[in-house]
Coordinates of C-alpha atoms in Angstrom, one line a residue:
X1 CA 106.9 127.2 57.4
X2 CA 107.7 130.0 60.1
X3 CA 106.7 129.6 63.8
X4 CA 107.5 130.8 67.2
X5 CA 108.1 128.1 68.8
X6 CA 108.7 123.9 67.9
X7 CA 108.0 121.7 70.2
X8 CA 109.6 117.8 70.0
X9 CA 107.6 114.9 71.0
X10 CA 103.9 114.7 71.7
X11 CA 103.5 113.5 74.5
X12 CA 101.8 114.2 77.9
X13 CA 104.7 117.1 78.1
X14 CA 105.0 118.2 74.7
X15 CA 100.9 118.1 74.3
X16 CA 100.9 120.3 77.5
X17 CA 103.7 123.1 76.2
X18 CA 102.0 123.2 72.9
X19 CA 99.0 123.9 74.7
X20 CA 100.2 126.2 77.0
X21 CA 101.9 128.2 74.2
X22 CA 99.1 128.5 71.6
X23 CA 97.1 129.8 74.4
X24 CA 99.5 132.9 74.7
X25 CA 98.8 133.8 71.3
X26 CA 102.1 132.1 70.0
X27 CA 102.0 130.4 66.5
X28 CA 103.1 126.6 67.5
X29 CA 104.2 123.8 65.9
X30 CA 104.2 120.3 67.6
X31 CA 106.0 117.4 65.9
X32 CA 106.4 113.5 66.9
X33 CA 108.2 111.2 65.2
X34 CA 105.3 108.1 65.4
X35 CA 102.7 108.2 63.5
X36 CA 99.8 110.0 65.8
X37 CA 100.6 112.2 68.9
X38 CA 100.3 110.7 72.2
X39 CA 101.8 107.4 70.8
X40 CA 101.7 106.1 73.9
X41 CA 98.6 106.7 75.8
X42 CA 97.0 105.6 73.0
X43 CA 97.3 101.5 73.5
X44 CA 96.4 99.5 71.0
X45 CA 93.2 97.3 70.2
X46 CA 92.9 93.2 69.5
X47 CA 90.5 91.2 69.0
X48 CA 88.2 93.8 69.4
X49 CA 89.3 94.9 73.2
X50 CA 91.4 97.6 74.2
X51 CA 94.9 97.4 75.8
X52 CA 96.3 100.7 77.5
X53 CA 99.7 100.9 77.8
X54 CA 100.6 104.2 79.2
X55 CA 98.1 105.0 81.7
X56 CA 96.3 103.1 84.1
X57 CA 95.9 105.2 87.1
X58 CA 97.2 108.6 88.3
X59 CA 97.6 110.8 91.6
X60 CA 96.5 114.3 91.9
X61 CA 93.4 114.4 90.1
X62 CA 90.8 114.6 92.7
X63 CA 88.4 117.8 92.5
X64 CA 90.7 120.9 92.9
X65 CA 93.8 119.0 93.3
X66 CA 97.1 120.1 91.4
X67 CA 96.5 117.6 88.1
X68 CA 92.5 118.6 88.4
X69 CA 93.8 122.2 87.9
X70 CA 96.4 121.8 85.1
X71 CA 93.6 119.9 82.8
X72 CA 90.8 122.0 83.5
X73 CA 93.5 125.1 82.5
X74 CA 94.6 123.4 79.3
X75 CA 90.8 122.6 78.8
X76 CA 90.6 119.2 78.7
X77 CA 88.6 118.4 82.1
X78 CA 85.3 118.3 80.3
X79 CA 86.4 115.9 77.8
X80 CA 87.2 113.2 79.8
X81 CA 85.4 111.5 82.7
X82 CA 87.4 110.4 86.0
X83 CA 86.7 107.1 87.5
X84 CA 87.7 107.4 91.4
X85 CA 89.7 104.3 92.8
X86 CA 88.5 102.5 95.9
X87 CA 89.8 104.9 98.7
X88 CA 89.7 101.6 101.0
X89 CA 92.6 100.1 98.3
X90 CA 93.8 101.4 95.5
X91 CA 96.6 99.0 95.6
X92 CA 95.9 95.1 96.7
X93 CA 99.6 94.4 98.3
X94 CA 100.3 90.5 97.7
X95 CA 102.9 89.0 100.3
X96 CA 103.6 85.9 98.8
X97 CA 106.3 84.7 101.5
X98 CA 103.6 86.2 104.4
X99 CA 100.8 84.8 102.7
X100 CA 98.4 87.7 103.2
X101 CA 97.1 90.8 101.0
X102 CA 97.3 94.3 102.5
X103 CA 94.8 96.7 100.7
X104 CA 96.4 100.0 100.9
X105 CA 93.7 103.2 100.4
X106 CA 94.4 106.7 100.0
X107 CA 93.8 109.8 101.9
X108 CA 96.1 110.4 104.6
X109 CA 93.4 109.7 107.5
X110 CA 92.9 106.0 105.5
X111 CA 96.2 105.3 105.2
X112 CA 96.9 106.3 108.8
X113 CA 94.6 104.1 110.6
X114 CA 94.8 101.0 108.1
X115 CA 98.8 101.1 109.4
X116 CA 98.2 101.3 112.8
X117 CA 95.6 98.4 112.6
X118 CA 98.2 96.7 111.5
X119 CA 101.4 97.5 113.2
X120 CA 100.1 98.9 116.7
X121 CA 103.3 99.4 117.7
X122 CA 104.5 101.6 115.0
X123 CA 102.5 103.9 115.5
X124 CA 104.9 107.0 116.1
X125 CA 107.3 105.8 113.1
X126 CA 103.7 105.6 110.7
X127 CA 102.7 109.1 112.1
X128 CA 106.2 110.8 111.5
X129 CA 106.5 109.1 107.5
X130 CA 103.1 110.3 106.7
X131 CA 103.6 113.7 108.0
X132 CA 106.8 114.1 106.6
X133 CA 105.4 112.9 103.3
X134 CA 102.3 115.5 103.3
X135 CA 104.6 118.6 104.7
X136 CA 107.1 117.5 101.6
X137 CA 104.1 117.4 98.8
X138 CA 103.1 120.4 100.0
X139 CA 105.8 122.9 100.1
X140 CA 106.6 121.9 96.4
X141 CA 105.6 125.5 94.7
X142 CA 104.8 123.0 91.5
X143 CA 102.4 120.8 93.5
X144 CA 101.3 123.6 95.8
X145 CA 100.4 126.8 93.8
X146 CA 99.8 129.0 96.9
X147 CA 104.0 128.1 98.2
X148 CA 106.3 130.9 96.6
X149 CA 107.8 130.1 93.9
X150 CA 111.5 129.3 93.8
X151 CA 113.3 127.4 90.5
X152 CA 116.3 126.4 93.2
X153 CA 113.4 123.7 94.9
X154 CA 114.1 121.5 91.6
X155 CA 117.8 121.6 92.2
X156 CA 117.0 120.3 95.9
X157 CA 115.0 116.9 94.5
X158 CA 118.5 114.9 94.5
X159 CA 119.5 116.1 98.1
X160 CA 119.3 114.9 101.1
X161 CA 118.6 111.2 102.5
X162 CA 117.3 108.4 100.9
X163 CA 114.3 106.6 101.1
X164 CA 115.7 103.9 102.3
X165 CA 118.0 105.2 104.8
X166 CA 115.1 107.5 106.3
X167 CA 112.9 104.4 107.0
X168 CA 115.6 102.5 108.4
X169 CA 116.2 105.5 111.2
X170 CA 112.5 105.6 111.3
X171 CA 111.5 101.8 112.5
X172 CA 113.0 98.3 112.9
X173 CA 110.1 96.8 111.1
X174 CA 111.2 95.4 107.5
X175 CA 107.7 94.6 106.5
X176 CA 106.8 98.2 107.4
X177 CA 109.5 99.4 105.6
X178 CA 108.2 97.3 102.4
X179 CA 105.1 98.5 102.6
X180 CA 106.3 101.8 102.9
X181 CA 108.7 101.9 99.9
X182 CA 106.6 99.9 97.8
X183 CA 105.5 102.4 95.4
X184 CA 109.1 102.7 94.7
X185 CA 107.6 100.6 91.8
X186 CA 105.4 103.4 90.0
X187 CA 108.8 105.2 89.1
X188 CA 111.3 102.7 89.0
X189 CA 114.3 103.6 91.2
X190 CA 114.8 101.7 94.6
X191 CA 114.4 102.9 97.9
X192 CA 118.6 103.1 98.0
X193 CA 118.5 105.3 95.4
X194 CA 115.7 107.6 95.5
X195 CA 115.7 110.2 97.6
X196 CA 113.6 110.6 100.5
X197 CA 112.1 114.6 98.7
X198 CA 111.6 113.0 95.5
X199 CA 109.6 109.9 96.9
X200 CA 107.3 111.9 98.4
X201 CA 106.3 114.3 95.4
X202 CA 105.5 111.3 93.4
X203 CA 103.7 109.2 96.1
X204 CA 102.1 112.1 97.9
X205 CA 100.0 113.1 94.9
X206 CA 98.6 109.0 95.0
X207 CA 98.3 109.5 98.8
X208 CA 95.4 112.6 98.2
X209 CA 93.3 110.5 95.3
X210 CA 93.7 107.9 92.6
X211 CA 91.8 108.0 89.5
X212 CA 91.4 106.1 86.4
X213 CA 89.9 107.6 83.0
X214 CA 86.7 106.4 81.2
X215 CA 88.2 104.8 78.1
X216 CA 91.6 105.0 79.6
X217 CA 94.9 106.5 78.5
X218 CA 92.8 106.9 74.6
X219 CA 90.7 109.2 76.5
X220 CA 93.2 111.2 77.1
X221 CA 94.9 111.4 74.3
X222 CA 91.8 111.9 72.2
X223 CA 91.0 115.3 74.7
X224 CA 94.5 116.5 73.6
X225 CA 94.2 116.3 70.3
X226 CA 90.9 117.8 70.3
X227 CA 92.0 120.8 72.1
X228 CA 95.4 121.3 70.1
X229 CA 93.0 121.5 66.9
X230 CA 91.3 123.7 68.2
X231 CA 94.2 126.1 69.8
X232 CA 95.5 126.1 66.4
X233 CA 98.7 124.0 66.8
X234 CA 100.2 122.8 63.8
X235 CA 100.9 118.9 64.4
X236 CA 103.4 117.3 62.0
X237 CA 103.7 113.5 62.7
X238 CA 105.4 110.2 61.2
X239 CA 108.9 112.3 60.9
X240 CA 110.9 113.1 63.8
X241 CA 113.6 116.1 64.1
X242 CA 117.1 114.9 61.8
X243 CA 118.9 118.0 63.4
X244 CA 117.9 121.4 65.0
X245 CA 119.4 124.4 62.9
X246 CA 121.4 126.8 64.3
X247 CA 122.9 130.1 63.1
X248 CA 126.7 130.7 62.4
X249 CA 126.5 132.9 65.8
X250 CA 125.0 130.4 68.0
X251 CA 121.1 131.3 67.5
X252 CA 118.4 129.0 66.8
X253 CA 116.7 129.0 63.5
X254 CA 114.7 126.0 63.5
X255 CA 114.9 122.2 62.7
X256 CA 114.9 119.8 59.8
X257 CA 112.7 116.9 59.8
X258 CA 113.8 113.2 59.0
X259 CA 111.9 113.7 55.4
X260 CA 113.9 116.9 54.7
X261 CA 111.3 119.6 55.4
X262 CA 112.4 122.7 57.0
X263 CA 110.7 124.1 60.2
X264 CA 111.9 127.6 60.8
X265 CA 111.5 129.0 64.9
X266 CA 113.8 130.9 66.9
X267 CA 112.5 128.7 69.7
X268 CA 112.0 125.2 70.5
X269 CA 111.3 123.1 73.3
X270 CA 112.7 119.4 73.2
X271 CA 110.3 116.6 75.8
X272 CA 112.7 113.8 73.9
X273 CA 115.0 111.5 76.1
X274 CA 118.3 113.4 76.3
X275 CA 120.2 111.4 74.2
X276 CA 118.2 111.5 71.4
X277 CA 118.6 115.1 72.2
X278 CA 122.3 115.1 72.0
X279 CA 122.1 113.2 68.6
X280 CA 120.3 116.4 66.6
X281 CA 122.7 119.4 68.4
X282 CA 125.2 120.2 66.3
X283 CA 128.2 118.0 68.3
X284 CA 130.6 122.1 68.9
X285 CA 127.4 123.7 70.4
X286 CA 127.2 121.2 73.5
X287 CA 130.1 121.5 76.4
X288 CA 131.5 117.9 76.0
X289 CA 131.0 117.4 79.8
X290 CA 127.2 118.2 79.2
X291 CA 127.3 116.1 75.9
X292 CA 128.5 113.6 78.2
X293 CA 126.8 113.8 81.0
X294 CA 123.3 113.8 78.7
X295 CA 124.7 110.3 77.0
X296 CA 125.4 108.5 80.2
X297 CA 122.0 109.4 82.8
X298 CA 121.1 105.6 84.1
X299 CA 117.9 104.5 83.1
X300 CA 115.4 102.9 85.2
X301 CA 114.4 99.3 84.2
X302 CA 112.2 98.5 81.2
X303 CA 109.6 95.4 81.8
X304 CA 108.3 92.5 80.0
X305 CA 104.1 92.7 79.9
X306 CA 101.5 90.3 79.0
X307 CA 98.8 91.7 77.6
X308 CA 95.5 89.3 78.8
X309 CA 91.8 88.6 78.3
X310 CA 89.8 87.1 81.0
X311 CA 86.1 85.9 79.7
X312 CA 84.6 87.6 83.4
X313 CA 84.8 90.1 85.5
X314 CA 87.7 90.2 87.9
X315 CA 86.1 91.7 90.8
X316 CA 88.6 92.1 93.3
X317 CA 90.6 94.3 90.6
X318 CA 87.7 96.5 89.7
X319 CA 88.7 100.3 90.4
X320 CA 92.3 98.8 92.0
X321 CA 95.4 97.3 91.1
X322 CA 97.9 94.6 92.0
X323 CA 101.8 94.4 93.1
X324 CA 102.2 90.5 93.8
X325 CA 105.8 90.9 95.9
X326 CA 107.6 87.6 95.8
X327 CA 109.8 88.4 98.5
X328 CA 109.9 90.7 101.8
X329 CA 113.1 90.3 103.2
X330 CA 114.7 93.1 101.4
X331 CA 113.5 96.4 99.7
X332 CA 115.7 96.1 96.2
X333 CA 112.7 95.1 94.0
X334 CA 114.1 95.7 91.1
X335 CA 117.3 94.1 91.4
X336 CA 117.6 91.7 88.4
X337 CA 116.7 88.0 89.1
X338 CA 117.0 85.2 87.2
X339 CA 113.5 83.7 87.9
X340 CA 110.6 85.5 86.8
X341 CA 109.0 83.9 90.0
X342 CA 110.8 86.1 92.3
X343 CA 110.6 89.6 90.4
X344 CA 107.5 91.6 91.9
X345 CA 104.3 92.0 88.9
X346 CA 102.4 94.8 88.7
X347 CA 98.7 93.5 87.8
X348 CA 95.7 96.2 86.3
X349 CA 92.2 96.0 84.3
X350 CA 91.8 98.3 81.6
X351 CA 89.0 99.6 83.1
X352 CA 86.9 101.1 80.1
X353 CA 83.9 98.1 80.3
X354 CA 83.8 96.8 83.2
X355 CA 80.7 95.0 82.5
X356 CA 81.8 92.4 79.7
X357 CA 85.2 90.6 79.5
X358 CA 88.2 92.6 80.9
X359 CA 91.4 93.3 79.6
X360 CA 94.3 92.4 81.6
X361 CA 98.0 94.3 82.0
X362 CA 101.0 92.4 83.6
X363 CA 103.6 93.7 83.8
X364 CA 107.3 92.5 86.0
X365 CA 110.4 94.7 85.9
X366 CA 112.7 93.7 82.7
X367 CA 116.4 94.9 81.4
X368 CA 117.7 95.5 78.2
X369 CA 120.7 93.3 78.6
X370 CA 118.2 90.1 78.6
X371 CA 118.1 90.9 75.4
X372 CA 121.5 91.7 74.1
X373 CA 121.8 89.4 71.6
X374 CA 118.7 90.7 70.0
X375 CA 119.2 94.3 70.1
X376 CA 120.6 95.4 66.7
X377 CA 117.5 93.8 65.1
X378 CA 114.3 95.6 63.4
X379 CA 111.0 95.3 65.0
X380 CA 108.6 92.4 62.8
X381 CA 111.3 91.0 61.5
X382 CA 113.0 89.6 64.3
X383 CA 114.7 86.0 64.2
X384 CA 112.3 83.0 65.4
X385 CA 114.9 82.7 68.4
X386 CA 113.8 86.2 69.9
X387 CA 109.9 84.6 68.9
X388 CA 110.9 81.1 71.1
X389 CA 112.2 83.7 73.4
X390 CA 109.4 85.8 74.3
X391 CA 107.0 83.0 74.0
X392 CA 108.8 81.0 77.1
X393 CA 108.5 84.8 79.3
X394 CA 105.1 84.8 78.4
X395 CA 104.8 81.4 79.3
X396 CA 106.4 81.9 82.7
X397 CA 104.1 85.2 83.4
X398 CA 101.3 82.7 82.8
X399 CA 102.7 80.3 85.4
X400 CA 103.7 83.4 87.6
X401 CA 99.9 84.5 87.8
X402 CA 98.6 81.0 88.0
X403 CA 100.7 80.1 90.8
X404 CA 100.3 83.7 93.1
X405 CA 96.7 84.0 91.9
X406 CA 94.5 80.9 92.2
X407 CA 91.6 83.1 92.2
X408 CA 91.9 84.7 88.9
X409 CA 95.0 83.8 86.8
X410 CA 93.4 80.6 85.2
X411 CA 91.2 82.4 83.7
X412 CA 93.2 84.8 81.9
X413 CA 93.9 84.3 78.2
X414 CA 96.8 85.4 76.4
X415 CA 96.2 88.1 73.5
X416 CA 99.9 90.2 72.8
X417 CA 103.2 90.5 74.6
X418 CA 105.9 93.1 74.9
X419 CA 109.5 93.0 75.9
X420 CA 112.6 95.6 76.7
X421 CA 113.0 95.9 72.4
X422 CA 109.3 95.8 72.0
X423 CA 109.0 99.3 74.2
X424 CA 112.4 100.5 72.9
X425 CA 110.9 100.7 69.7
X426 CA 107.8 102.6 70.8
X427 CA 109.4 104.5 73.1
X428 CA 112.5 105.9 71.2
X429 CA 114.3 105.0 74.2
X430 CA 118.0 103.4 74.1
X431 CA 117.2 101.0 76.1
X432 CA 113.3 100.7 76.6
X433 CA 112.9 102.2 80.3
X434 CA 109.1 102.4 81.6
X435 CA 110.1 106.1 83.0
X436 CA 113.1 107.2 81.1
X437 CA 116.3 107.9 83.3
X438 CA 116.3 107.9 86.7
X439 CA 115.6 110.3 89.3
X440 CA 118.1 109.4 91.8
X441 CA 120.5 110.9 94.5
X442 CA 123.6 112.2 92.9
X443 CA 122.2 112.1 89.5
X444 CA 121.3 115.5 88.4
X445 CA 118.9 115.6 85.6
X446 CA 119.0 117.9 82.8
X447 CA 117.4 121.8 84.0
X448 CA 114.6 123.0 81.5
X449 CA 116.8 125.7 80.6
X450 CA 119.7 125.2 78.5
X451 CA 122.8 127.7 77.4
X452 CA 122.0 127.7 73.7
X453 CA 119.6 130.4 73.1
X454 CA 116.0 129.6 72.2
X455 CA 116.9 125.7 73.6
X456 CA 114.4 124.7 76.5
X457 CA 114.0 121.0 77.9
X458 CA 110.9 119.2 79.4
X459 CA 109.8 115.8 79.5
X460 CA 109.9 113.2 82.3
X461 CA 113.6 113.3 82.3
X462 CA 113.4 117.4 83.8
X463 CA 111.0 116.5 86.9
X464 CA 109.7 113.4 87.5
X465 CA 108.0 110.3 85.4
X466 CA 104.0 109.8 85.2
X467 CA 101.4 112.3 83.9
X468 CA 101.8 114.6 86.5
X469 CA 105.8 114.3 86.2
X470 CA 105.5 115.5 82.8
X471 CA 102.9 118.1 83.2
X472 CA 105.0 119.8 85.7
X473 CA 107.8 119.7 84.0
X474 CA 105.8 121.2 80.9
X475 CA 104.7 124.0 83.4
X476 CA 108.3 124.6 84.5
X477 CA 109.3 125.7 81.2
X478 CA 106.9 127.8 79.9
X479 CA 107.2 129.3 83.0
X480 CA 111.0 130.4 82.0
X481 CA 109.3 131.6 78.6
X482 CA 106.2 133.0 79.9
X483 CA 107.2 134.2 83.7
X484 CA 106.5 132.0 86.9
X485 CA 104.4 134.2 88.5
X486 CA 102.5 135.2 85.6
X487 CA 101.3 131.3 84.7
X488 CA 100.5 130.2 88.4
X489 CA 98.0 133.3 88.8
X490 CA 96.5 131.6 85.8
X491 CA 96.5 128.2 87.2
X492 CA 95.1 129.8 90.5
X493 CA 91.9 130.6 88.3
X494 CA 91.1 126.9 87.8
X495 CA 91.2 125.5 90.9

């Protein structure tokens, strides 16, 4: 089969430069090596209930905002149905060692005054963050589609200070600068290491409006599919890409699939982790400092998640989430611990039924080393060690929520579990990371551009992680394709 373009993996980036594509008349093909696109928005059902796994909330898509614009341009708006987060507290903050709960809202205003309440006299160093912050979101030319447009402003997202550093110079006040970094968390890369630019792209689409989705991340997904049907993209799934094809002069030609079917294309854009990447380029086309430099991007952590049913409603959860944080003195939260007890857990509802019993997601940071002696094996058929194993970190999740959540975590019954090899496998990630590799200071991540002709990159490796990471990054390379200028006067026509 002949297209125009192929584009590899199907999710949230690939489902978006598919989209994008088809709507420019070109024939696509999209093809994902599980067994339905959008593997992982999807979740998974037991018992009857349904668990998401790779959504739960999102930044940006308040009415006329940037992600509002992108889905109602791919036309998928009217096929889902937002659910707005409480603006007073999206996020319940849980100081175990101060023994208090900070409810942090959004809208800049919000946030603002619930700071100053409570650190009076911080005021200056709370008004300078969240004006830097806003002027930062908003002269991104991808979050901002009135900024001109320059491709150099990605290269400038590993410049300049840290997170970490900037608060220091800003204030004295460690439980400010906790509070402040916090949301380090959604991306997984600590305040040391993130820089100061790309912290404020990710949180300051959170700081505008949080939103859930009616039936969660499925939702989503479902919308996608719908819409790729009817764009006419060709969706090939339960086979990934054995090797892209290239001709004897360098040109692309197309790929071959793990079951030995031939996709022909002069074009083809990859959304996979880069070294899956590097695995299916012919080894003589890639630079070996690029092959190398591909193969050794850090990853952020991965994270072990219990997967819970509580018989009623948890109502200080509804349209919010949790981070219980062990420990304040220091702002390196995911630095590895050997107690479970002192790693910070993230805490959400599936919220698609808020009426009857509710779903429950925990989640605390987790590395792949924890599990070394386990890696080589094959997913349901692991030895009854790894099974003791898990069972005693699901155990000590159960004891974690118990303990830092009287109020609730009795309650909670345990359905499933995952681990670091549990979303390695369902990821196709080497070493299971929640958002891929990191976006750090120093570490330059791939450009959606490559020097093989007809070879373009996206995925949440090019931008940034999350939904709106991804989209972006999608965006940023059918721009190359398709002309910058050209696809934001689109986008302009849907706000």
């Amino acid at each position: 089969m002949k297209y125009d373009f192929l584009v590899l993996g199907a999710g949230i980036s690939g489902m978006t430069t598919a989209l994008i594509l088809a709507r420019h008349g070109y024939k696509v093909a999209l093809i994902e090596k599980a067994k339905k696109i959008a593997p992982l928005l999807r979740g998974f059902y037991r018992r009857g209930i349904y668990f998401d796994t790779g959504f739960h909330y999102t930044g940006g898509l308040g009415d006329g905002e940037i992600l509002d614009t992108y889905f109602r341009y791919l036309g998928i708006s009217n096929q889902i149905e937002k659910v707005a987060f409480d603006p007073e507290g999206f996020d319940i903050l849980r100081f175990i060692d101060h023994g208090k709960d900070f409810y942090f809202p959004y809208g800049y205003e919000r946030i603002e005054h619930k700071l100053c309440d409570c650190f009076p006299s911080e005021k200056n160093a709370i008004k300078k963050y969240l004006k830097v912050v806003k002027e930062i979101y908003n002269s991104s030319p991808f979050l901002n589609l009135d900024r001109e447009f320059s491709l150099e402003s990605a290269y400038q997202l590993s410049q300049g200070p840290s997170l970490a550093s900037f608060l220091a110079d800003l204030t004295e006040n460690r439980f400010l600068q906790y509070i402040l970094s916090v949301h380090c968390l959604l991306y997984g890369v600590s305040p040391a290491e993130t820089g100061l630019r790309k912290h404020a792209l990710i949180v300051g689409s959170y700081y505008n409006s949080v939103h859930g989705l009616k039936g969660g991340g499925r939702s989503l997904a479902r919308a996608f599919e719908a819409e790729l049907g009817n764009s006419g993209v060709d969706i090939y799934c339960d086979s990934g890409v054995k090797k892209i094809l290239f001709s004897s002069a360098g040109s692309l030609i197309g790929v071959e699939l793990e079951n030995k079917e031939i996709l022909e294309a002069a074009n083809c854009i990859s959304t996979l982790h880069p070294q899956a990447l590097v695995r299916i380029v012919p080894e003589q086309l890639f630079r070996p400092v690029y092959r190398k430099r591909l193969q050794t991007f850090e990853e952020t952590p991965s994270a072990f998640i219990y997967f819970g049913l509580s018989a009623f409603p948890i109502k200080m959860l509804r349209k919010r989430s949790m981070f219980v944080c062990p420990d304040t003195t220091g702002t390196d939260f995911l630095k590895k611990t050997n107690s479970m007890m002192t790693r910070p857990m993230y805490i959400t509802l599936c919220h698609n039924n808020q009426a009857e019993a509710c779903a429950v997601v925990m989640m605390v940071p987790g590395y792949a080393e924890e599990l070394d002696k386990w890696r080589s094996t094959i997913l349901k058929r692991r030895p009854d060690d790894y099974t003791l194993y898990k069972t005693q970190i699901m155990e000590d999740m159960k004891k974690y929520i118990v303990t830092n959540c009287p109020e609730f975590g009795e309650q909670i019954q345990y359905i499933d579990g995952a681990t670091p090899l549990t979303l390695k496998d369902y990821t196709y990630t080497p070493s299971g990371s929640l958002y891929g590799i990191k976006h750090k200071i120093g570490q330059y991540n791939p450009m959606p551009m490559t020097k093989l002709k007809g070879l373009y990159l996206a995925g949440q490796a090019i931008v940034a992680p999350g939904i709106l990471g991804a989209m972006v990054s999608a965006f940023l390379a059918c721009g190359i394709i398709l002309g910058h200028n050209h696809l934001r006067r689109e986008l302009k026509k849907w706000r």
